[in-house]
Every structure is written in C-alpha cells, then in structure tokens.
Tab-separated table of C-alpha atoms in Angstrom:
chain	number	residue	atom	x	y	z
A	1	UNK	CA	-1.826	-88.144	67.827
A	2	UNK	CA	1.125	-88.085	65.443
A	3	UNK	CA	2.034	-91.684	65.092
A	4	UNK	CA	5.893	-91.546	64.721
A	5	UNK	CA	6.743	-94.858	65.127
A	6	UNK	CA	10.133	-94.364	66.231
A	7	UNK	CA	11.309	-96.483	68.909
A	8	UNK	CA	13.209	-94.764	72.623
A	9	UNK	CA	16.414	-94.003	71.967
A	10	UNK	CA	18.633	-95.428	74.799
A	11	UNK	CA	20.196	-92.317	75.915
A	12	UNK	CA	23.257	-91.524	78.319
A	13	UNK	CA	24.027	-87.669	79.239
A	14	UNK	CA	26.923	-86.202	77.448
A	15	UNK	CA	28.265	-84.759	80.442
A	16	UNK	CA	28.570	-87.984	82.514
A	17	UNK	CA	32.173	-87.639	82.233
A	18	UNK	CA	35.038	-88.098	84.450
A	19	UNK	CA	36.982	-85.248	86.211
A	20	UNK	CA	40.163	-85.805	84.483
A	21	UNK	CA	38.400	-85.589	81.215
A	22	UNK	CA	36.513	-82.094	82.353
A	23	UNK	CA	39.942	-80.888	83.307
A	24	UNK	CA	41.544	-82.204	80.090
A	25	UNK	CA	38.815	-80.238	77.897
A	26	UNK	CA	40.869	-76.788	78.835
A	27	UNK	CA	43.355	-77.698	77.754
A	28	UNK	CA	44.353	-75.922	73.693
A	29	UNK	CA	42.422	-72.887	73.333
A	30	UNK	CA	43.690	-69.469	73.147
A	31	UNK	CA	40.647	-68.384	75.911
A	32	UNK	CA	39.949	-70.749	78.789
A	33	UNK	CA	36.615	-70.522	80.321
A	34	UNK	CA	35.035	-72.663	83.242
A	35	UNK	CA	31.611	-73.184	84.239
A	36	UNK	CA	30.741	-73.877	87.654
A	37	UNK	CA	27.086	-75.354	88.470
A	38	UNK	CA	26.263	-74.779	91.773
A	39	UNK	CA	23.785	-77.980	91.745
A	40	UNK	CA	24.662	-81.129	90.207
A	41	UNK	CA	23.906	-81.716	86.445
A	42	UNK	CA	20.209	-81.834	85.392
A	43	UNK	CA	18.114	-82.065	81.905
A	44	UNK	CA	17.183	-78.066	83.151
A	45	UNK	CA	19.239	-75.362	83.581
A	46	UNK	CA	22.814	-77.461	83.868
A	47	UNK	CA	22.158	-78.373	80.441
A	48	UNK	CA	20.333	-74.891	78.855
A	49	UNK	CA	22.621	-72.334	80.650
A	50	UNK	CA	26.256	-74.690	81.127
A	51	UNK	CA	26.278	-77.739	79.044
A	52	UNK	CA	25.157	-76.149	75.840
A	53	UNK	CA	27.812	-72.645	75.991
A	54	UNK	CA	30.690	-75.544	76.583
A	55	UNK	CA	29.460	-76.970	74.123
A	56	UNK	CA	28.955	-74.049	71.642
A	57	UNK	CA	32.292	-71.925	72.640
A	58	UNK	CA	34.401	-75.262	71.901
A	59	UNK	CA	32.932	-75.323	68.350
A	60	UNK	CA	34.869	-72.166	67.987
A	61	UNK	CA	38.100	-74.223	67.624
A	62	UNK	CA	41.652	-73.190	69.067
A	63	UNK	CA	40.443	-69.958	70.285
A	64	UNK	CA	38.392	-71.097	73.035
A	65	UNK	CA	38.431	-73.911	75.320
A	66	UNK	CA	35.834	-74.492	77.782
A	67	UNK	CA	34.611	-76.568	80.258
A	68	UNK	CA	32.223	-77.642	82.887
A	69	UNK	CA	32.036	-78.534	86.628
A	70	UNK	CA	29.667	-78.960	89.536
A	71	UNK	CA	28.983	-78.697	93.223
A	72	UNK	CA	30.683	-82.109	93.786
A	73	UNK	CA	34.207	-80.750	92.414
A	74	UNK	CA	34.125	-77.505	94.524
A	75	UNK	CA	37.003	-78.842	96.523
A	76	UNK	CA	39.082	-78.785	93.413
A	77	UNK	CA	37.865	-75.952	91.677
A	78	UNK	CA	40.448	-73.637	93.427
A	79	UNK	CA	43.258	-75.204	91.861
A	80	UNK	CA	41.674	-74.109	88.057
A	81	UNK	CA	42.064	-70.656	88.857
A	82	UNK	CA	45.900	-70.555	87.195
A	83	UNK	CA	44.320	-72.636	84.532
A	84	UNK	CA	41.467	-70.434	83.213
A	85	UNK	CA	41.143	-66.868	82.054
A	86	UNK	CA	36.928	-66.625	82.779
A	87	UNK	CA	35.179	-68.408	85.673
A	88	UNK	CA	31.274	-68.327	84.746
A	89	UNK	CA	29.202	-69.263	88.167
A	90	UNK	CA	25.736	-70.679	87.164
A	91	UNK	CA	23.630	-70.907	90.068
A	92	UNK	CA	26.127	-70.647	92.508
A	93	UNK	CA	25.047	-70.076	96.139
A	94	UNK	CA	27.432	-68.569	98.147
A	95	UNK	CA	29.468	-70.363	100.649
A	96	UNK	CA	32.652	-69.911	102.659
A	97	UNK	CA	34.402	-72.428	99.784
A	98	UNK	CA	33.007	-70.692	96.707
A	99	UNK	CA	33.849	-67.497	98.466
A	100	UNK	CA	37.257	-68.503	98.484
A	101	UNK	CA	37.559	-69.233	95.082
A	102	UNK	CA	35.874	-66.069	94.125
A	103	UNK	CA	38.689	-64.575	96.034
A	104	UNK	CA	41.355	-66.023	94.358
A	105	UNK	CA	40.129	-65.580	90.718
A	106	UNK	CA	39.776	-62.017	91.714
A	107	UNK	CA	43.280	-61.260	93.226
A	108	UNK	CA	44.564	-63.428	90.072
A	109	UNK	CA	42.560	-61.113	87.626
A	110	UNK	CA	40.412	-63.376	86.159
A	111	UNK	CA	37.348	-62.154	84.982
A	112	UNK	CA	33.777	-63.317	87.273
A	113	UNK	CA	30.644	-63.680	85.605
A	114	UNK	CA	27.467	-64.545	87.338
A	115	UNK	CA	24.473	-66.318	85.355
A	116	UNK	CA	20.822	-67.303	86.773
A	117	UNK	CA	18.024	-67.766	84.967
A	118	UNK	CA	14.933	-66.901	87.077
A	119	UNK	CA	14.227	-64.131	89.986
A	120	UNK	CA	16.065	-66.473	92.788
A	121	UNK	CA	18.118	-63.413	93.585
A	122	UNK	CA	15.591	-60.617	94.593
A	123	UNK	CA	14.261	-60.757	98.067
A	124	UNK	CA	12.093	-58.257	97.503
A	125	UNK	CA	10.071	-61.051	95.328
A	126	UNK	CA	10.080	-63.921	97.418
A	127	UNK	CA	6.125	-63.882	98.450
A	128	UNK	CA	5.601	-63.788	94.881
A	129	UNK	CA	7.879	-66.322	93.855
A	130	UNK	CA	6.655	-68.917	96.874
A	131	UNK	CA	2.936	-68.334	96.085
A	132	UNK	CA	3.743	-68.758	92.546
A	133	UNK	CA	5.321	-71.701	92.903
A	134	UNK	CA	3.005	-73.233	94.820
A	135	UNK	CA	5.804	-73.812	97.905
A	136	UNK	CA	5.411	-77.366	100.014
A	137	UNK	CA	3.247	-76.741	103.004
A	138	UNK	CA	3.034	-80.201	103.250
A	139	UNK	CA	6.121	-81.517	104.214
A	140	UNK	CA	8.040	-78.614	105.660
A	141	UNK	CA	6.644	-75.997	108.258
A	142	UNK	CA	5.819	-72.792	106.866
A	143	UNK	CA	8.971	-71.359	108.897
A	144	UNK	CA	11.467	-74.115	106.831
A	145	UNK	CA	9.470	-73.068	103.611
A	146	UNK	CA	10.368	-69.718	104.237
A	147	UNK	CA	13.647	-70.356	105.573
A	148	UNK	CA	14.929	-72.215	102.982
A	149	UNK	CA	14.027	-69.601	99.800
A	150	UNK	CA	14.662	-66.995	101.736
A	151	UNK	CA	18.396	-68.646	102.053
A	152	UNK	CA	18.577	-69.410	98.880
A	153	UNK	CA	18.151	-66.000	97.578
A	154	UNK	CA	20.051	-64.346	99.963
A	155	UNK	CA	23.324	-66.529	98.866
A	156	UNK	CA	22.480	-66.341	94.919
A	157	UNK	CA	22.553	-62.803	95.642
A	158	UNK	CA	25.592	-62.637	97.552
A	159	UNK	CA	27.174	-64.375	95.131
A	160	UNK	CA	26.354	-62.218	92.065
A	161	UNK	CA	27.356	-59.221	94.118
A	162	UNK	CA	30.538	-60.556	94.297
A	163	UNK	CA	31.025	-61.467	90.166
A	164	UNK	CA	31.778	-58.528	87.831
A	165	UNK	CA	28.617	-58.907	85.476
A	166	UNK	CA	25.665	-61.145	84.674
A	167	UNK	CA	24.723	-63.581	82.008
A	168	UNK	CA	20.861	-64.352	81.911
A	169	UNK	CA	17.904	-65.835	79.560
A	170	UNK	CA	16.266	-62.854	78.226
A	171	UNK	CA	16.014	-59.026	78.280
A	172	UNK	CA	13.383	-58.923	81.288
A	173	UNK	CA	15.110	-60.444	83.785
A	174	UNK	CA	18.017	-59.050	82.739
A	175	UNK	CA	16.913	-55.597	83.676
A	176	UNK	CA	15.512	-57.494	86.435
A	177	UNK	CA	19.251	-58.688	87.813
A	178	UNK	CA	20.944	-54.742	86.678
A	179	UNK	CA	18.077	-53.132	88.525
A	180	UNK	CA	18.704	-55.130	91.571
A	181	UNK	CA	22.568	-55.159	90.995
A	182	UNK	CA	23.834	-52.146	89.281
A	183	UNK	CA	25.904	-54.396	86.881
A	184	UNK	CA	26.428	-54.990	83.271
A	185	UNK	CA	23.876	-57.934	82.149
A	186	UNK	CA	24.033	-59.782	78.647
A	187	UNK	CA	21.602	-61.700	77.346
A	188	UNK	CA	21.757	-65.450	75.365
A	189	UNK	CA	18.626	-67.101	75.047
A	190	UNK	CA	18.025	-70.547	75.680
A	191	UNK	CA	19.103	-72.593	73.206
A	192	UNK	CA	19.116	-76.064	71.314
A	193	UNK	CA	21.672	-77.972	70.866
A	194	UNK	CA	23.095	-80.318	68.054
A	195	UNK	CA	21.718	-83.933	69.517
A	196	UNK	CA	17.744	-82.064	70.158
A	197	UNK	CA	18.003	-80.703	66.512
A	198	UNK	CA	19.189	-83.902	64.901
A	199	UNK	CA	16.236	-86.160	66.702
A	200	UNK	CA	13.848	-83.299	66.383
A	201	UNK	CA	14.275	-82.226	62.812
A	202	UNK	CA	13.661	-86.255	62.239
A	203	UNK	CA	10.602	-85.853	63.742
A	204	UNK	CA	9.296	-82.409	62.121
A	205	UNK	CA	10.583	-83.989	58.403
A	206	UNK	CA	8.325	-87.494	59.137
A	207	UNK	CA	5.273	-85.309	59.834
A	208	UNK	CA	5.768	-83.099	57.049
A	209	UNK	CA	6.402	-85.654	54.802
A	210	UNK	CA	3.037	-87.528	55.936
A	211	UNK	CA	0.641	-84.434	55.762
A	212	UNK	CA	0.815	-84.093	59.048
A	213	UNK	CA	-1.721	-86.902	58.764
A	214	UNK	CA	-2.920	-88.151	62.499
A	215	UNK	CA	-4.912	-90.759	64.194
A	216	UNK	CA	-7.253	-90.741	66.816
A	217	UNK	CA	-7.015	-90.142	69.791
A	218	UNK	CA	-6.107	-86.523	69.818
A	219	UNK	CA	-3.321	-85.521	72.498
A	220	UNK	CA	-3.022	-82.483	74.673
A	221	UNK	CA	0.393	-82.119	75.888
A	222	UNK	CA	1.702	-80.769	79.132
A	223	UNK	CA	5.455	-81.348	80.318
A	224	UNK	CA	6.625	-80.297	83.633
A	225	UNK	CA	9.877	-80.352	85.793
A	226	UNK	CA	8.562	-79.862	89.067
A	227	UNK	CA	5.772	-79.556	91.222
A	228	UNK	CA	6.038	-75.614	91.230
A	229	UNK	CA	3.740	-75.451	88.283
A	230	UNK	CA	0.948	-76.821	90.030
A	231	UNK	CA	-0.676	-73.422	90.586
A	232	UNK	CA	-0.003	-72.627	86.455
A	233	UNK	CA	-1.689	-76.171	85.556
A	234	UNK	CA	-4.859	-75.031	87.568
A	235	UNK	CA	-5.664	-72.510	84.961
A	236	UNK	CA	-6.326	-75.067	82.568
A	237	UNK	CA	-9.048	-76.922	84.734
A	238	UNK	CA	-11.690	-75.682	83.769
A	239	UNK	CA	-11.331	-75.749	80.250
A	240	UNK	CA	-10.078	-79.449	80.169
A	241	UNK	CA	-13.167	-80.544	81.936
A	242	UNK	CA	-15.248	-78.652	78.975
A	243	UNK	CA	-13.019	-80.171	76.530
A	244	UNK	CA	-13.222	-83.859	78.098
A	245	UNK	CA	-17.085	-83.640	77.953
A	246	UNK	CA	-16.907	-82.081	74.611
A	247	UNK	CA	-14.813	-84.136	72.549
A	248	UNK	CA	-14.935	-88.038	73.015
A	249	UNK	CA	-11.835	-88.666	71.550
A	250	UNK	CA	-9.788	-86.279	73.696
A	251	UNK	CA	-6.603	-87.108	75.900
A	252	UNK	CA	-4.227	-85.009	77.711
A	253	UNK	CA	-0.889	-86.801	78.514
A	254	UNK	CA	1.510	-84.992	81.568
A	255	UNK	CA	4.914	-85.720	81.326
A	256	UNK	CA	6.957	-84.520	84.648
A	257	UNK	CA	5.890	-83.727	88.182
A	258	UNK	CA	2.546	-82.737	88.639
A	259	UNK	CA	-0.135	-82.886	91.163
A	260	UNK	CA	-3.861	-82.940	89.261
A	261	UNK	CA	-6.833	-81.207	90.592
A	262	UNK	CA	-9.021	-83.938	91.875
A	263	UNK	CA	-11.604	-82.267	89.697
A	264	UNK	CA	-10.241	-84.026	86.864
A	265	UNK	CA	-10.646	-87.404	88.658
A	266	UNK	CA	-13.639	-88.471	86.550
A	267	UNK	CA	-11.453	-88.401	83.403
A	268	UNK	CA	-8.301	-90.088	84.980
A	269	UNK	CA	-8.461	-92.920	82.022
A	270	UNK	CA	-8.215	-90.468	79.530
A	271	UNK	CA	-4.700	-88.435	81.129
A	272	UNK	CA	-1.502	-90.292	80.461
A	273	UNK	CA	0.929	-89.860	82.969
A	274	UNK	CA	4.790	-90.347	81.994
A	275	UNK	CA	7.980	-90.071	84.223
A	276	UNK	CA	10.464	-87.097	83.442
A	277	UNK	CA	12.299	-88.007	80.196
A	278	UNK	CA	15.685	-87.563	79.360
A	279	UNK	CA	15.445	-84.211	76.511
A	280	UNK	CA	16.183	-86.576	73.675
A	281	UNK	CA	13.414	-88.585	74.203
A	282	UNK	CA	11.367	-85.847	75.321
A	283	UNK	CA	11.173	-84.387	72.016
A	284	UNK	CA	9.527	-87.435	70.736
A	285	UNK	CA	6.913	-87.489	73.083
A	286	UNK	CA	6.404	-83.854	72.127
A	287	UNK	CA	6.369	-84.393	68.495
A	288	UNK	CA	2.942	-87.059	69.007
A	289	UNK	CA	0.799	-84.752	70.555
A	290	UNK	CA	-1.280	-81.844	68.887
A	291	UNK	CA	-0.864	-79.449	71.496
A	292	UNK	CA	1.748	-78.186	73.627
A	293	UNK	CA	-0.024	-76.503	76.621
A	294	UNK	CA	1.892	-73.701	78.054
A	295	UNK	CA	-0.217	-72.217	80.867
A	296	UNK	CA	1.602	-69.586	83.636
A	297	UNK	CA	0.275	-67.316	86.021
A	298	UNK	CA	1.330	-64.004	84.532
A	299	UNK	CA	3.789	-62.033	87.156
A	300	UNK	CA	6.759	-60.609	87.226
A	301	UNK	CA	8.368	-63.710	88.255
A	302	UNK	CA	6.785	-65.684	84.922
A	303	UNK	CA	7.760	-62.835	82.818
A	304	UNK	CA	11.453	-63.864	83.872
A	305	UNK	CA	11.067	-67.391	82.419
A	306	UNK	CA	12.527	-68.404	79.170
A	307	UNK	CA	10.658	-69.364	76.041
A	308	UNK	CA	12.011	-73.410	76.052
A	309	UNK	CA	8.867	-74.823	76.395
A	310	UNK	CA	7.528	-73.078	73.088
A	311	UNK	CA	10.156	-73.687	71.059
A	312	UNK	CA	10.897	-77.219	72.212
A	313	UNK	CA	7.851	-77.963	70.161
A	314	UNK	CA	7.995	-75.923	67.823
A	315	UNK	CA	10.781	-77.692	66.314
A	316	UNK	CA	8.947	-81.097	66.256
A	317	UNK	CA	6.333	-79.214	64.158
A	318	UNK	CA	3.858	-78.915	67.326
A	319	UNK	CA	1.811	-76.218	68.036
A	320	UNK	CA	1.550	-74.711	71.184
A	321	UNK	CA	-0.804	-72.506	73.308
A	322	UNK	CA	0.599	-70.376	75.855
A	323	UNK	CA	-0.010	-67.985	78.141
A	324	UNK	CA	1.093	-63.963	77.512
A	325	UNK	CA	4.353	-63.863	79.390
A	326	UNK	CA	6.446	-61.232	78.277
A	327	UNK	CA	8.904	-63.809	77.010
A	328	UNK	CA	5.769	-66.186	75.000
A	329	UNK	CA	4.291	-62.941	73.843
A	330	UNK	CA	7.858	-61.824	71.768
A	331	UNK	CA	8.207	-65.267	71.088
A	332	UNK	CA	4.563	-66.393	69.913
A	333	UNK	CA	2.926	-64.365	66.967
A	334	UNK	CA	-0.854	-65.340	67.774
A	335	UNK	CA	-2.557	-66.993	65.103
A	336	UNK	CA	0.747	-67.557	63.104
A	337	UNK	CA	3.380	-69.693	64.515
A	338	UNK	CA	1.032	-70.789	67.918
A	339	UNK	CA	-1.793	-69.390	70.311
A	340	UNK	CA	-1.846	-67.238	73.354
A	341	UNK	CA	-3.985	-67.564	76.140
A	342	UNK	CA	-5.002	-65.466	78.379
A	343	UNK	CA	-6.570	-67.041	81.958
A	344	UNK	CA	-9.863	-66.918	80.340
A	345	UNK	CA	-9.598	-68.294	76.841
A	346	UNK	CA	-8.124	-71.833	77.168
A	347	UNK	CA	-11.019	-73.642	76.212
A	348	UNK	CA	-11.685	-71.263	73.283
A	349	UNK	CA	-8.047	-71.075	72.112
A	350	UNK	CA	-7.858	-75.254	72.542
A	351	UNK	CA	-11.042	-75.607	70.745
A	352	UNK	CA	-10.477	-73.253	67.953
A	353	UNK	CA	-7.625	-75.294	67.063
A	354	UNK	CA	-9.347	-78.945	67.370
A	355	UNK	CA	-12.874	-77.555	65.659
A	356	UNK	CA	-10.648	-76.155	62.585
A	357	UNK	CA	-7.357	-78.811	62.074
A	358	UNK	CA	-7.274	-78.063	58.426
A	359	UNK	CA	-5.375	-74.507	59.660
A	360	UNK	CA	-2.782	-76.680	61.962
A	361	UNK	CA	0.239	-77.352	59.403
A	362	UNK	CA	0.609	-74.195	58.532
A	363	UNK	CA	0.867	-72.962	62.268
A	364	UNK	CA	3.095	-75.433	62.678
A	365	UNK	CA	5.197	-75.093	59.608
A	366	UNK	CA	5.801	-71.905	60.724
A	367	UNK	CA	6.530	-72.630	64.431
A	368	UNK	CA	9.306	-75.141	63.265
A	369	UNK	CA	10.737	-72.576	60.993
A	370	UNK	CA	10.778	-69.647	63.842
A	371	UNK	CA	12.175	-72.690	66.194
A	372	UNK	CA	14.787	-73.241	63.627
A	373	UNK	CA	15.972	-69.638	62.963
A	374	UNK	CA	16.042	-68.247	66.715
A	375	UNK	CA	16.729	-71.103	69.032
A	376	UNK	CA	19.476	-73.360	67.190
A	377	UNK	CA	22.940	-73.506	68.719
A	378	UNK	CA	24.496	-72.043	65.126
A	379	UNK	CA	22.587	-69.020	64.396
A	380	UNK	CA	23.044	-67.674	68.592
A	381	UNK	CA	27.215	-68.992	68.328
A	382	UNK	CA	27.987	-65.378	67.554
A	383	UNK	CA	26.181	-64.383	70.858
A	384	UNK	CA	27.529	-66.465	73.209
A	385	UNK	CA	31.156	-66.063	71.678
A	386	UNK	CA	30.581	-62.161	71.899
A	387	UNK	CA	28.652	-62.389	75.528
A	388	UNK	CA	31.641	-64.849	76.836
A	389	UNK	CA	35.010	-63.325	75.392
A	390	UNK	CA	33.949	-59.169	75.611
C-alpha cells in the first residue's frame, strides 16, 4: 500500500443546488444550452456526461451559458424551451412529458441532441447486454427482468429517434448509435474535472515525491458501481486464489457493489470491503493501492464502455491491469503506461508486476502523464465547445 496519510475529505456534490439557482446559471451567455438527466444525479454518468460539459462550456465565459436538470424538474422543463438555444437529453427515456417537450423545442427550432453512453438503445443487443450484466434473477421473475430492459431500451431509443444527433463516449459506440440510427454522432470522452485533478494530482505529487516508497501489505484494487460486474469480477477468481496462496502479504480491497464468489471465502480476512465513495474520496482510496484491476468480459457491449476506470488511476500514479476492450486497448499501451489482460493471463499479468516492483514507477509515471494529457477537462474544452455549439 501507498500510505498517503491524508485524512477524508468531507465532501458535498456540487450540483446539490436549488432550482432557482439551475435556472439562474442561463442566464448571460451568448449560447444557452440545457442538460436534461433522465435519472436523478449520481457520481456516474450525471456527473461524466452532464455535470462536467456544464461545467466545462461555462468556463468558456459570456459565450456560453449552460446548465443542468433532472427527472424531478421535468414538470418545469417545458417552460426553458424560450430560454435556451440547445436542449442536450442524457439518458432520457421517453415519455408522454418528455415527448412534449421534445415537441416544443422542435416547433421552436431549437436544436435536440441525444447523448448515452452504453448500448441501452439497441434491442437487437439486449441478450447480450442482460447476460453480461449479470441481470437479477433473484428478485424479479425472468419475465420483469426482461420486461424492464427491454422497456428501457425501447424508450432510450425512441427518444434518440426523436433528437437531431448524438453525443457519446467514444468512437465505437458511436458507430454503434449511427449504425442503429442513421444520425450524425460526435464523440467527447469521459473526462476529469477540476476538483478530481486538484485532490488527485496531490496524491500522484506525494508518491512521487516519496519514491513511490510502500508498506506492506500490498493492495489489489477493484471499484465497482453496481452489481452488473459480477460476471466481469469472476474472471479474476482464479487468479486471486493463486495469488492469495502465493503471496502472504497480499490483499484485495472492493470498493462498490459486488457479490464475491464464495470461492474466495477462505481468504475473506484478507478482502477489504468499502461502501461506494463519493469521486473525491474515491481517488484516494485509488491512489493506496498497487493495482487497479480492470477485468470485462470482452463483447460488443464492453467495447462500448469508456476508459474512466483506467484513467481514474492513472492520475493518482496507479497502475492498472485491464482487460482488451476496444476502448482499454487504445487507451492502455501494454507494458508502458499499464497491463492488459486477456481472460487467461490475470495471474501472470498481476504477478509480473508484484515479482518485479522495481519496473512500477515508471509504468506509473507514465500512466499519470497519459491521464494528464487525454482525460483533463482543459486539453478536451475545445471538443466539447466544438461538439456542443456546431
């Protein structure tokens, strides 16, 4: 482990804000642009794909004013129309209310642009995406399993048919949503913002400035949302066991939602469990481990996930391991700023790291630096303003 020493940062999310002072964000720039999150605000997507372009495109001073809202204000969000030149729908399932709005952006000539980040739009995937995903059996009958995603994608897909282009995480998916959709698709990466740079560059400048020195014991890292990676953690079981009974002073700490193969019972006292954190905090807990463990099934509905989890250690100065996805493979140069994986090399990839940790600052020198250069809110401002205001 990485012994920081820096103690949790009591954290509140930017966008708990009030209505009013949404509304009153609009107000001042040459272009007005809202963002409508068809949820309600999260540490995931809300905050990768809405609360970081507000964010960004206000940074651009008078030109641009933007703003965000969510499911809860979809009453209201009619009466922005005459307010706003570009209504960007994140996630948006249609509904006879959104519908409406739609509808009167449209005959108002405001400009519609849908944005998802995954394959929730695509029937034609769904038994991929629900075995994937490993979909719960275990509370809901396999008809409401069914039922519900199939819903789901059936209104995220009515409602990009109904926006005149697409805004997505990467170039995969994005040929993904125009093969499926026949529209124009752009493409802004995910992206950090100002608050994970500050805390994480903290982080990446103590470790440099120690060596990267470490204590025992050493810390595999695994950080999940949501149960639907259970299937991708499986991958790693058998190499974790072999690591466990290899190395004495080996841990693996899980941060998120995750159910464990029982297989791993025997070692419970050496896996750390942790609630979700909030992303500031997060990136400490990132920052003490050695490795970042990244593993996916490889499919086409993987290949449509972004590159977050790789660079969101990176930027601590942690190395990470992941799987070839489409997205981890242009992202990850093997053997130079992290590892890939494939289904069968886990415990070879791990071990080659923890047998040889002489090589490990310069891997993650140069994952910090790669972090740095492609994911920071500055150097993509050009794309989003471009993406946005075409």
């Amino acid at each position: 482990m990485f012994p920081l020493n820096m103690p949790a940062v009591i954290h509140r999310n930017p966008w708990d804000i009030s209505y009013s002072a949404r509304l009153q964000a609009l107000a001042g720039g040459e272009r007005k642009i809202a963002f409508y999150y068809g949820l309600m605000p999260d540490n995931g997507t809300f905050r990768y794909r809405v609360y970081n372009m507000v964010r960004s495109l206000n940074s651009l001073g008078g030109r641009v004013s933007a703003s965000f809202f969510y499911r809860s204000d979809l009453d209201r969000l009619v009466d922005l129309i005459d307010k706003i030149d570009i209504l960007v729908i994140c996630r948006g399932k249609y509904c006879d209310r959104l519908g409406h709005v739609v509808a009167v952006a449209r005959n108002k000539g405001k400009k519609l642009i849908f944005e998802i980040d995954d394959l929730m739009f695509d029937a034609r995937y769904m038994h991929l995406v629900l075995r994937t995903a490993d979909a719960d059996y275990k509370r809901f009958t396999r008809d409401e399993v069914w039922q519900y995603w199939y819903g789901d994608c059936a209104r995220y897909a009515a409602m990009l048919s109904l926006c005149d282009r697409a805004v997505t995480t990467n170039h995969y998916l994005a040929e993904k949503i125009r093969d499926y959709s026949g529209k124009e698709v752009a493409v802004i990466p995910n992206f950090l913002n100002e608050e994970q740079l500050d805390i994480s560059r903290k982080i990446y400048q103590h470790k440099k400035g120690n060596g990267f020195s470490r204590t025992d014991p050493i810390y595999l890292g695994y950080y999940s949302g949501s149960h639907t990676h259970n299937h991708d953690f499986r991958i790693l079981t058998d190499a974790l066991i072999s690591l466990f009974e290899k190395y004495a002073n080996l841990k693996l700490r899980v941060v998120g939602l995750l159910d464990l193969d029982e297989r791993l019972t025997p070692w419970s006292d050496r896996i750390e469990l942790l609630p979700i954190q909030d992303y500031i905090n997060l990136q400490t807990s990132i920052g003490e481990v050695e490795i970042n463990l990244i593993p996916l099934q490889v499919n086409t509905f993987t290949n449509c996930k972004s590159e977050l989890k790789y660079f969101e250690a990176g930027i601590t100065g942690t190395l990470s391991i992941a799987s070839p996805t489409v997205v981890y493979s242009n992202a990850i140069q093997d053997g130079h700023n992290g590892l890939l994986a494939r289904s069968y090399e886990w415990f070879e990839k791990i071990d080659g790291v923890l047998s040889n940790m002489n090589e490990y600052r310069g891997l993650a020198e140069n994952a910090f630096l790669h972090a740095e250069e492609n994911y920071s809110w500055k150097n993509l401002l050009g794309v989003v303003e471009k993406t946005y205001l075409a």
